[in-house]
Backbone as numpy.savetxt, mean C-alpha at the origin, in Angstrom:
# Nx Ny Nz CAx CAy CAz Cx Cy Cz
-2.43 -7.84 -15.23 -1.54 -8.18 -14.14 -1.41 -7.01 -13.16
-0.95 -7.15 -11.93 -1.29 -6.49 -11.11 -0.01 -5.39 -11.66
1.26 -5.65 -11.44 1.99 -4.62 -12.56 1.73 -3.58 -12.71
0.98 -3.85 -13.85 0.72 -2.99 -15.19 -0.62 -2.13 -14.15
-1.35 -2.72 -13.24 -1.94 -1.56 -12.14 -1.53 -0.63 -11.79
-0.16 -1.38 -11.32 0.08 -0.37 -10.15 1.15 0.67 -11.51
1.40 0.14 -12.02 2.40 1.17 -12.93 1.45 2.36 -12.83
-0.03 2.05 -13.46 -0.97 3.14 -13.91 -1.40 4.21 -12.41
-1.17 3.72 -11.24 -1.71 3.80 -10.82 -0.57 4.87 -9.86
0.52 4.62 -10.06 1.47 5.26 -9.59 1.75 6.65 -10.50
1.35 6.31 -12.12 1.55 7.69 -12.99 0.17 8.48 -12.35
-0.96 8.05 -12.40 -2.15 8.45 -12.46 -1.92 9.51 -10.74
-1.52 8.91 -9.67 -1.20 9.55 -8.62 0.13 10.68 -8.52
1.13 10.23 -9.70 2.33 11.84 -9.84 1.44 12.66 -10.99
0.48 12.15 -11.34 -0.22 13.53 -12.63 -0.58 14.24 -11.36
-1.48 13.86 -10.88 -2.45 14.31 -9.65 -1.49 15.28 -8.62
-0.29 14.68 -8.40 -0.20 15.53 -7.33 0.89 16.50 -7.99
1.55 16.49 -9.10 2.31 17.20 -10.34 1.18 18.81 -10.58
0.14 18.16 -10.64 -0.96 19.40 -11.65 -1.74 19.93 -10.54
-1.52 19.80 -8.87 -1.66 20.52 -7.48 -3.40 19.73 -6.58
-3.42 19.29 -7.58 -4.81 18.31 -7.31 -5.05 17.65 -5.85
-5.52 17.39 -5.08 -5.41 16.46 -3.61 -6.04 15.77 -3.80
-5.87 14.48 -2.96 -6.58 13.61 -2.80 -7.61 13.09 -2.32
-8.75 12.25 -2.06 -10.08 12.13 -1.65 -10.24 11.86 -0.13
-10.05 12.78 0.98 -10.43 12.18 1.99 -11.73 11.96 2.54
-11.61 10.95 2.74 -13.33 10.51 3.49 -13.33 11.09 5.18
-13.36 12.38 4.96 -13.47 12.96 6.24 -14.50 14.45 6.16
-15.46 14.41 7.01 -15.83 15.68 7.31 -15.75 17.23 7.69
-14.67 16.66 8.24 -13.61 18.06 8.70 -12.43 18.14 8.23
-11.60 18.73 9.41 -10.34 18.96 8.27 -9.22 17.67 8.78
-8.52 17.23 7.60 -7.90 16.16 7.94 -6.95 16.53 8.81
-6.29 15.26 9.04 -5.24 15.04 10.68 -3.97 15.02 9.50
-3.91 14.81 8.63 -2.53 15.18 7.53 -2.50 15.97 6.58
-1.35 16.85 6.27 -1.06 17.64 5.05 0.37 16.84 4.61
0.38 17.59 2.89 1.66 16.69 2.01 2.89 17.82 2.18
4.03 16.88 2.72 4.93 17.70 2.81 5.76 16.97 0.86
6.22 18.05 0.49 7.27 17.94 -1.16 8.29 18.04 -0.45
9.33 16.80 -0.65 10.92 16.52 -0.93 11.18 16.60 -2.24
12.14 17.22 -2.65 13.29 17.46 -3.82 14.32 16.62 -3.50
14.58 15.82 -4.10 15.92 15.02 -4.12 16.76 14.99 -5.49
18.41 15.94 -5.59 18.84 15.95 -6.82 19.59 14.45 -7.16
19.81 14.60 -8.34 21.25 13.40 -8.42 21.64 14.12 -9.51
23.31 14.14 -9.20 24.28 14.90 -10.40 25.24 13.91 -10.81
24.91 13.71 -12.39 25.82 12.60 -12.99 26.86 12.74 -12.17
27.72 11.28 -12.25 29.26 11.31 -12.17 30.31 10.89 -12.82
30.72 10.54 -13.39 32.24 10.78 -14.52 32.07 9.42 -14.94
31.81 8.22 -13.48 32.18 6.92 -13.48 30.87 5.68 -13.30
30.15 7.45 -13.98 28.29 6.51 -14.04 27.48 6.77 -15.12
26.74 5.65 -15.73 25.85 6.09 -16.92 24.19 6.60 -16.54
24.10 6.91 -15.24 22.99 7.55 -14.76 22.72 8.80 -15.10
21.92 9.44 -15.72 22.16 11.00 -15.90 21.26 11.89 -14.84
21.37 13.29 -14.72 21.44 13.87 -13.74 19.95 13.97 -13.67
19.36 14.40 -12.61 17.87 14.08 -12.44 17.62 15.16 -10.83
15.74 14.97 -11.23 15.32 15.65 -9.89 14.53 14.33 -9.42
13.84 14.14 -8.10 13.46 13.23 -8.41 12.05 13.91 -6.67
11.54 13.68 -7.42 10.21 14.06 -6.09 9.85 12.93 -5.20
9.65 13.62 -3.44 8.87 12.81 -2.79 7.38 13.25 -2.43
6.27 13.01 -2.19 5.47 13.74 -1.40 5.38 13.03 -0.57
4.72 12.68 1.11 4.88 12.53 1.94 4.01 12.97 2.95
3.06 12.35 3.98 1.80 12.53 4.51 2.69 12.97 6.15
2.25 14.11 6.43 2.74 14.82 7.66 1.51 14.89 8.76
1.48 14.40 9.81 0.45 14.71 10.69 0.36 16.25 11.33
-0.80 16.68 11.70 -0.56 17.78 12.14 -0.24 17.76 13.64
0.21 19.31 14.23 0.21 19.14 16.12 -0.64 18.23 16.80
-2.11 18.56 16.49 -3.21 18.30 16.82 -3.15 16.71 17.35
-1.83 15.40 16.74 -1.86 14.48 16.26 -0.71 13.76 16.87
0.41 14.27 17.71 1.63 13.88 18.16 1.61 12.20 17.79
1.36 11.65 18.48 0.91 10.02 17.87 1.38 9.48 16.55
0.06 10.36 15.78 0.33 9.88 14.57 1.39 10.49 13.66
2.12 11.50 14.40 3.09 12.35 14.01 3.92 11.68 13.99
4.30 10.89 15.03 5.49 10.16 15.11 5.23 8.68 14.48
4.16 8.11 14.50 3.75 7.07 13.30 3.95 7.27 11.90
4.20 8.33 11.50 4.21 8.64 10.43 5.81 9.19 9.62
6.63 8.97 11.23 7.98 10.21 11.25 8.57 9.79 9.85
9.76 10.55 9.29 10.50 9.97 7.98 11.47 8.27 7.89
11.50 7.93 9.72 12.15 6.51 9.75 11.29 5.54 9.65
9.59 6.11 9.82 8.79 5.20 9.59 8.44 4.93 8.10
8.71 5.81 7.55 8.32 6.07 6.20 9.29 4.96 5.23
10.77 5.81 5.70 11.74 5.38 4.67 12.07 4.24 5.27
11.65 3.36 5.71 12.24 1.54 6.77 13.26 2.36 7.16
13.54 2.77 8.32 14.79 3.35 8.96 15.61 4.24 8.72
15.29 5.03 7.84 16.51 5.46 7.11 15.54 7.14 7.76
17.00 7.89 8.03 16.22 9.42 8.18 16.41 10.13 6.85
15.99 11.59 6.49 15.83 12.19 5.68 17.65 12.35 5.22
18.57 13.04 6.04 19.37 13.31 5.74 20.19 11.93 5.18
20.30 10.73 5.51 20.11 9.55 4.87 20.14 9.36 4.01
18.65 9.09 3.20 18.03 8.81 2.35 18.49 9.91 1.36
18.92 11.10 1.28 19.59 12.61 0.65 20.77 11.96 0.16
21.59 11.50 1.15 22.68 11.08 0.61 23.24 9.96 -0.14
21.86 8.68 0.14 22.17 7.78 -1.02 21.70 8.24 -2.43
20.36 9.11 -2.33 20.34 9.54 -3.82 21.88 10.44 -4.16
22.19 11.12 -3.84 23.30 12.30 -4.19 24.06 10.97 -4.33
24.45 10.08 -4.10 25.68 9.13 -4.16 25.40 8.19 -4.95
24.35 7.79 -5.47 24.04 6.47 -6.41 23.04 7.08 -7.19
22.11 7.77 -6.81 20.72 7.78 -7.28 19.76 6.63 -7.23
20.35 6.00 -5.98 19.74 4.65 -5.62 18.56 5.34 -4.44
17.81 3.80 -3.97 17.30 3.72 -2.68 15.42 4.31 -3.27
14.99 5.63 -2.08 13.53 5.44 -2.59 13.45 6.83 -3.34
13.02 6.85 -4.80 13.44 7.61 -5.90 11.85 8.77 -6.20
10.65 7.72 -5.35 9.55 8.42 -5.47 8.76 7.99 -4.36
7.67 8.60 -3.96 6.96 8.54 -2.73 5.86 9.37 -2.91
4.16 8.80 -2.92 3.15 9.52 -3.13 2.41 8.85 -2.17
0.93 9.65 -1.90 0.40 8.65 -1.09 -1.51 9.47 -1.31
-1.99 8.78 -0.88 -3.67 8.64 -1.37 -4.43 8.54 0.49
-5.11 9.29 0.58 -6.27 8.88 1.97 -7.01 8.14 2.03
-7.47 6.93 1.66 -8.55 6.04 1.20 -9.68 6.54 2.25
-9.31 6.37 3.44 -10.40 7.10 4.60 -10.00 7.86 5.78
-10.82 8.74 5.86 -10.24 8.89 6.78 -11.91 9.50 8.14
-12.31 9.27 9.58 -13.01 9.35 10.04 -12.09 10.56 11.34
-13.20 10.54 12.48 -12.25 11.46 13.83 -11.19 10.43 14.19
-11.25 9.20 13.93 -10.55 7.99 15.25 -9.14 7.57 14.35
-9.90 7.12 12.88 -9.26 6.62 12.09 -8.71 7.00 11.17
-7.23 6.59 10.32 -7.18 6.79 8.79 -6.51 5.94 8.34
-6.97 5.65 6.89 -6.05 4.64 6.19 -5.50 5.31 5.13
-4.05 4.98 4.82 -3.33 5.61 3.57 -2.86 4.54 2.99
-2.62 4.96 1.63 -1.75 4.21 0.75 -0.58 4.66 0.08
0.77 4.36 0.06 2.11 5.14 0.17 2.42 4.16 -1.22
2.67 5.17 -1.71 3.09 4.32 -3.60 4.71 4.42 -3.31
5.71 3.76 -3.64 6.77 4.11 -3.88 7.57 3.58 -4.99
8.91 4.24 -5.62 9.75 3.48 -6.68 10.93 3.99 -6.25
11.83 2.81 -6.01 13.11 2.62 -5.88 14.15 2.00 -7.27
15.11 2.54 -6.64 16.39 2.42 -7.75 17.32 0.93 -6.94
17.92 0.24 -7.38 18.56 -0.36 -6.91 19.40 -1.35 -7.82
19.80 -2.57 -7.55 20.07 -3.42 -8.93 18.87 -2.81 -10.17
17.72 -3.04 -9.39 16.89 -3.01 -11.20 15.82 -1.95 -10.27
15.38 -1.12 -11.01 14.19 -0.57 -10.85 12.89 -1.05 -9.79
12.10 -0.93 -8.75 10.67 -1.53 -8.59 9.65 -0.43 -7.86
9.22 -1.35 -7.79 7.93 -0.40 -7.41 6.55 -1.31 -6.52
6.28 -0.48 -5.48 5.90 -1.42 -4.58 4.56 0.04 -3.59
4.10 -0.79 -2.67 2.68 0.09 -1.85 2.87 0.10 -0.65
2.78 0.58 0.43 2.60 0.63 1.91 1.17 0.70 1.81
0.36 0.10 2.72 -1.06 0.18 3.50 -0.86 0.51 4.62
-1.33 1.52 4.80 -1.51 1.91 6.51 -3.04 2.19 6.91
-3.18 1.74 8.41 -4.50 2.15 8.82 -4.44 2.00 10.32
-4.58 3.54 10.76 -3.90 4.14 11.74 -4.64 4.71 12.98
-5.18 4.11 14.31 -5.73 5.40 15.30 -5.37 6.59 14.85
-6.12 8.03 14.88 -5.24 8.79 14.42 -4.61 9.08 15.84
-5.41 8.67 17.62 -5.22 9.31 18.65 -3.62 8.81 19.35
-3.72 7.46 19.17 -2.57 6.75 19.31 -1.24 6.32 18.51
-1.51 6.15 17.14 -0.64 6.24 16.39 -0.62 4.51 16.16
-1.31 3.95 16.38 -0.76 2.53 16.55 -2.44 2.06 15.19
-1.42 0.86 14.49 -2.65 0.34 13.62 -4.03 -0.33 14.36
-5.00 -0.07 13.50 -6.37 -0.05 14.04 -6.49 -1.77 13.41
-6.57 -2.87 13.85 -6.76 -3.93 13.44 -7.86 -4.17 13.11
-8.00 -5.26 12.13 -9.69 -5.70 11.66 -10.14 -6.56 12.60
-8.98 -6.36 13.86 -10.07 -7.68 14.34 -10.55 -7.02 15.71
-10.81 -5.22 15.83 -11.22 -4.44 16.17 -13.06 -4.16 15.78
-12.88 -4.92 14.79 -14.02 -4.51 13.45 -15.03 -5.69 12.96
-14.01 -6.61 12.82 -14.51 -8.00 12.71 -14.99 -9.37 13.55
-15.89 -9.91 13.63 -15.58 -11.00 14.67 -14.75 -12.55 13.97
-14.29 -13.24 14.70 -13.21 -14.43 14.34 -14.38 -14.92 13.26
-15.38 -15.27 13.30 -16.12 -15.91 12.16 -16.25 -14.96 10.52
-16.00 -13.71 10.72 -15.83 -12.78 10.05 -14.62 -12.67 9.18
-13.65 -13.12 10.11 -12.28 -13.26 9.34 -11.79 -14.25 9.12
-12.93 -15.78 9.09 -12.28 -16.56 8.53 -13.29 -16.48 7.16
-14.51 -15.99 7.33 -14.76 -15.87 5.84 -13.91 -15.03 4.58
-13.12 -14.08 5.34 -12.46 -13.76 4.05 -11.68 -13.93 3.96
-10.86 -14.46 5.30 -9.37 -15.11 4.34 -10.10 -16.67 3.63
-11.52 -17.06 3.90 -11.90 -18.22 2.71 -11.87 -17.58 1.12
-13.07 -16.16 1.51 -13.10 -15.86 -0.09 -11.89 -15.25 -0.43
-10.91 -14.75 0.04 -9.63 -14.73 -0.59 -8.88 -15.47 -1.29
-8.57 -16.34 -0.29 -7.69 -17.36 -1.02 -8.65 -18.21 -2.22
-9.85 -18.30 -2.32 -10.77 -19.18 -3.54 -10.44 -17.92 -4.52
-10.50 -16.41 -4.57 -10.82 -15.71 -5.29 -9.05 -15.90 -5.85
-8.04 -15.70 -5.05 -6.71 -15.74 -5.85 -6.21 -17.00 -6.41
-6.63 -17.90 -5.87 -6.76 -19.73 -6.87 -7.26 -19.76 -7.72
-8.51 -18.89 -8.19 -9.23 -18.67 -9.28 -8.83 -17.84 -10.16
-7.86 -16.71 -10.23 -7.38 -15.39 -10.44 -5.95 -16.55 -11.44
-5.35 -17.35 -10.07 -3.95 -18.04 -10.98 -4.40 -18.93 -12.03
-5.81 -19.77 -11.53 -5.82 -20.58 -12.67 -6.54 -19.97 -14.36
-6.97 -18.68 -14.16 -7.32 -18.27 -15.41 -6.27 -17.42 -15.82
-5.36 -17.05 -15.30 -3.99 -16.44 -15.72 -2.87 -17.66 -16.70
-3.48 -18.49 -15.53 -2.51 -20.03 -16.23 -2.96 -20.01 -17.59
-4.36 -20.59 -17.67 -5.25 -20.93 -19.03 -4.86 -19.87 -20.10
-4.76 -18.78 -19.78 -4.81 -17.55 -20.78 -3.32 -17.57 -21.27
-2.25 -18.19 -20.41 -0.75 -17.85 -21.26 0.08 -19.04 -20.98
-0.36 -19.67 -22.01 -0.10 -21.71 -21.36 1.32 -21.48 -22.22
2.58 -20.57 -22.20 3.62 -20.75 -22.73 4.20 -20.40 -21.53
3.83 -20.27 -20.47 4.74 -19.91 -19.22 4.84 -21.29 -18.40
5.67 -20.93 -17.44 6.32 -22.02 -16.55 5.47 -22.60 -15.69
4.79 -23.74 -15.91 3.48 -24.12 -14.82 3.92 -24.37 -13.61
5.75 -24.38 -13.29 5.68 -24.79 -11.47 5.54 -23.59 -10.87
6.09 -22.62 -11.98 5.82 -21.07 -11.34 4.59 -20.90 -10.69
3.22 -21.74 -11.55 1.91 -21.12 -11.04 1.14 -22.12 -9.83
2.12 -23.03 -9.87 2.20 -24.36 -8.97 2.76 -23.54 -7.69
3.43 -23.13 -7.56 4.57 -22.20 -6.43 3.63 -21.29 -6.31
2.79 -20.48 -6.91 1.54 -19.48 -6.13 0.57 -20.25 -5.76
0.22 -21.11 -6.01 -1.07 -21.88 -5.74 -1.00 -22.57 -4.55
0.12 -23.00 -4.14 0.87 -23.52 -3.23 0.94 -21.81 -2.10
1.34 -21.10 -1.83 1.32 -19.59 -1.53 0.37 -19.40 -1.02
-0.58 -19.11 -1.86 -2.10 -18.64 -1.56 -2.56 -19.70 -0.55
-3.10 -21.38 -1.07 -3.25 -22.27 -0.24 -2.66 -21.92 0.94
-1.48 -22.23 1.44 -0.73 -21.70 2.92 -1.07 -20.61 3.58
-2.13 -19.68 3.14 -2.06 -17.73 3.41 -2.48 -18.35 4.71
-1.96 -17.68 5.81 -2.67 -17.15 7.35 -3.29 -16.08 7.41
-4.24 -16.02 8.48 -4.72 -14.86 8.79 -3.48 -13.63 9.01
-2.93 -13.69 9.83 -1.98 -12.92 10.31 -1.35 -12.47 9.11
-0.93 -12.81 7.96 -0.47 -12.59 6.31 -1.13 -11.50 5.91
-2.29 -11.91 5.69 -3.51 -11.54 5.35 -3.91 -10.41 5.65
-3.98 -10.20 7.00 -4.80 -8.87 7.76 -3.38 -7.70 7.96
-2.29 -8.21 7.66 -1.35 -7.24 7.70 -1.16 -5.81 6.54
-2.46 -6.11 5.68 -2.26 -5.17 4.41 -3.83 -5.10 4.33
-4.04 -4.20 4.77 -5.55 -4.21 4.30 -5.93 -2.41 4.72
-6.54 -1.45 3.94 -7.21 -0.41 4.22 -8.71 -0.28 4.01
-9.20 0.57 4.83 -11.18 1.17 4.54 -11.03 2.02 3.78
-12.33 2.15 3.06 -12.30 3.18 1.94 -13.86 3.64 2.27
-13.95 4.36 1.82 -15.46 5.26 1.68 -16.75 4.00 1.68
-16.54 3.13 0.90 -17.48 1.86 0.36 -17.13 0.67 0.73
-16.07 0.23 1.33 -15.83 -1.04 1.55 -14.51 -1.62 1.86
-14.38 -2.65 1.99 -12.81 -3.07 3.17 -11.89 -3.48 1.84
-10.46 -3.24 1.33 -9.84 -3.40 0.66 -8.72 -4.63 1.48
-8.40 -5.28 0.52 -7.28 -6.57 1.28 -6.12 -6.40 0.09
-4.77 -7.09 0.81 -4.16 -7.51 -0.51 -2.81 -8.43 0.43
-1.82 -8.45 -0.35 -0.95 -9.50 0.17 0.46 -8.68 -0.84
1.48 -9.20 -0.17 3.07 -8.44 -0.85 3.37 -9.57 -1.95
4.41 -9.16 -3.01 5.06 -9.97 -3.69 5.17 -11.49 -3.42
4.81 -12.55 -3.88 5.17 -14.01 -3.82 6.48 -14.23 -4.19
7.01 -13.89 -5.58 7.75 -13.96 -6.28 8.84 -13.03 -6.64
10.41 -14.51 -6.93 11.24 -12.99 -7.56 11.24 -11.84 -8.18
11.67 -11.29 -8.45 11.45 -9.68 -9.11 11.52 -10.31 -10.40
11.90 -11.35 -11.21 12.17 -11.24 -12.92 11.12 -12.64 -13.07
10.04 -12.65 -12.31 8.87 -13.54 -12.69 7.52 -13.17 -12.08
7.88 -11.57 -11.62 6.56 -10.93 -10.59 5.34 -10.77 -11.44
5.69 -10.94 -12.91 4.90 -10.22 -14.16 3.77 -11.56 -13.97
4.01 -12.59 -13.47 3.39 -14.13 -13.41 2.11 -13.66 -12.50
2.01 -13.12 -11.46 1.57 -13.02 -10.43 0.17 -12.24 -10.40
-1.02 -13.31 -9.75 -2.27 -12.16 -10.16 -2.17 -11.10 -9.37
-3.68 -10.37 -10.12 -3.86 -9.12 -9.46 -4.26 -9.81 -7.35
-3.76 -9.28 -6.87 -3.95 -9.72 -5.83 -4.55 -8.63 -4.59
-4.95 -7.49 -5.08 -5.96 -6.85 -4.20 -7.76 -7.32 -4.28
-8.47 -7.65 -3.34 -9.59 -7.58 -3.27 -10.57 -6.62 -2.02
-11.44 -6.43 -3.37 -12.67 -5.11 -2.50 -13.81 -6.02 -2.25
-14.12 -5.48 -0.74 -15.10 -6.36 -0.11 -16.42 -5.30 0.34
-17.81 -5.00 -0.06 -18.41 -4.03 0.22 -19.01 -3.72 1.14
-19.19 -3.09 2.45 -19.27 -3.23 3.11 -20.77 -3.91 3.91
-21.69 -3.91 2.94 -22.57 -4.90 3.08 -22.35 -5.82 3.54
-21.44 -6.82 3.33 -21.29 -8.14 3.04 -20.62 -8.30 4.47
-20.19 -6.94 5.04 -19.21 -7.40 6.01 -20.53 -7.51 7.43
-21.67 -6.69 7.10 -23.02 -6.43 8.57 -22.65 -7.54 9.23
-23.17 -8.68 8.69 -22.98 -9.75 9.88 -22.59 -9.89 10.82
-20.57 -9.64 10.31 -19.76 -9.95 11.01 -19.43 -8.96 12.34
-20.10 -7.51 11.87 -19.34 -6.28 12.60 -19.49 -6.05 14.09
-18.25 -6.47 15.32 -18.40 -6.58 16.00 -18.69 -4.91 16.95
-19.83 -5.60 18.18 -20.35 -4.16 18.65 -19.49 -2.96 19.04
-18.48 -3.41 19.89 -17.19 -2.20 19.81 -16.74 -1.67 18.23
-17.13 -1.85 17.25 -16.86 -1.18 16.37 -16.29 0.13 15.86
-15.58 1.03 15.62 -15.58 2.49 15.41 -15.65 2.95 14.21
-15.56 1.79 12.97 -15.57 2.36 11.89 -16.82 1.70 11.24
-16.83 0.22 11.00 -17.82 -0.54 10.33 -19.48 -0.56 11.22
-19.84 -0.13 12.46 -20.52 0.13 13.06 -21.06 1.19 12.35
-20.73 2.45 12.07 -21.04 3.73 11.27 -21.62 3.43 9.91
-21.12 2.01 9.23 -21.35 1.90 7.97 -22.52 1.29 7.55
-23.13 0.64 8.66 -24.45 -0.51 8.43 -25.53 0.77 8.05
């Protein structure tokens, strides 16, 4: 389940950046971001069973070089609105809100970069969730696939998408026939409905090929139901489609 991914995938990224390690940029020179470290304390309180804690952010900073993406990247973009001094004070006051923050370069070129922002929040219950970004680095504004792709291009993969996650629910179904079948009726139903516009809103480049995925379907206390719902597309597959203004998939044929 996708879950139990991202759980791994979120430890596997605080070992990494815990033991001083960086991450893989697909860039030749020197990247357009460095990691800024937040410390955020929380000190029990008398009238809480939370105990006292540190709790780390790391956090992708553009350089001068980058104003744009500097401000694409600022801490209100980061935290959904919230500024640093903010976000300080709901941990110090609850130990709520966003409790961790890591993030990965999947690519990065002169024009372009895509990141991936892991985070875990405190709130009623625990979660844990991803930002995709993929960014001009000159403008600051997202680089769309349909920059990259032509319309016949992107209806083939929101086709093999949605066949690949209909296929994904119904062998999830088969494999644990003690669960709730309207539940898997209610994704199947989901997926069927996906738009493009859904669709192309979460997607990063990587070194090898175009990554897709889609947010939560489901409540938080039946998310465990839900397939893995990222798919890697190689960039082979994409030649056909790659329209001539290209800046990234042009480079890749």
């Amino acid at each position: 389940m996708k879950y139990l991914k991202l759980n791994l995938l979120l430890f596997l990224a605080g070992f990494l950046a815990q033991a001083g390690y960086s991450q893989p940029i697909k860039s030749r020179g020197k990247s357009a971001i460095s990691a800024q470290r937040i410390i955020l304390k929380y000190k029990k309180h008398d009238d809480s069973e939370m105990e006292s804690r540190a709790d780390t952010l790391r956090i992708p900073v553009a350089t001068a070089e980058y104003p744009a993406l500097k401000k694409a990247l600022s801490y209100q973009k980061l935290f959904f609105g919230d500024d640093l001094k903010t976000l300080r004070q709901n941990h110090t006051d609850c130990g709520c809100g966003i409790t961790s923050l890591n993030y990965e370069v999947a690519f990065e070129n002169k024009d372009v970069i895509s990141l991936k922002l892991f985070y875990e929040t405190e709130a009623a219950y625990p979660s844990s969730y991803q930002q995709w970004l993929t960014l001009n680095k000159h403008t600051g504004n997202a680089h769309p696939l349909s920059a990259e792709i032509d319309q016949k291009g992107r209806n083939w993969l929101l086709k093999m998408y949605r066949d690949t996650l209909l296929k994904r629910i119904k062998e999830d179904k088969e494999a644990r026939t003690d669960e709730d079948s309207v539940t898997y009726d209610e994704l199947k139903t989901h997926i069927s409905q996906l738009i493009e516009s859904t669709l192309f809103s979460k997607y990063i480049f990587t070194n090898n090929g175009l990554m897709l995925s889609i947010d939560g379907m489901l409540p938080h206390v039946v998310q465990d139901m839900e397939p893995d719902d990222d798919l890697f597309i190689p960039y082979p597959k994409l030649k056909p489609y790659i329209l001539p203004t290209a800046i990234i998939l042009k480079r890749k044929q």
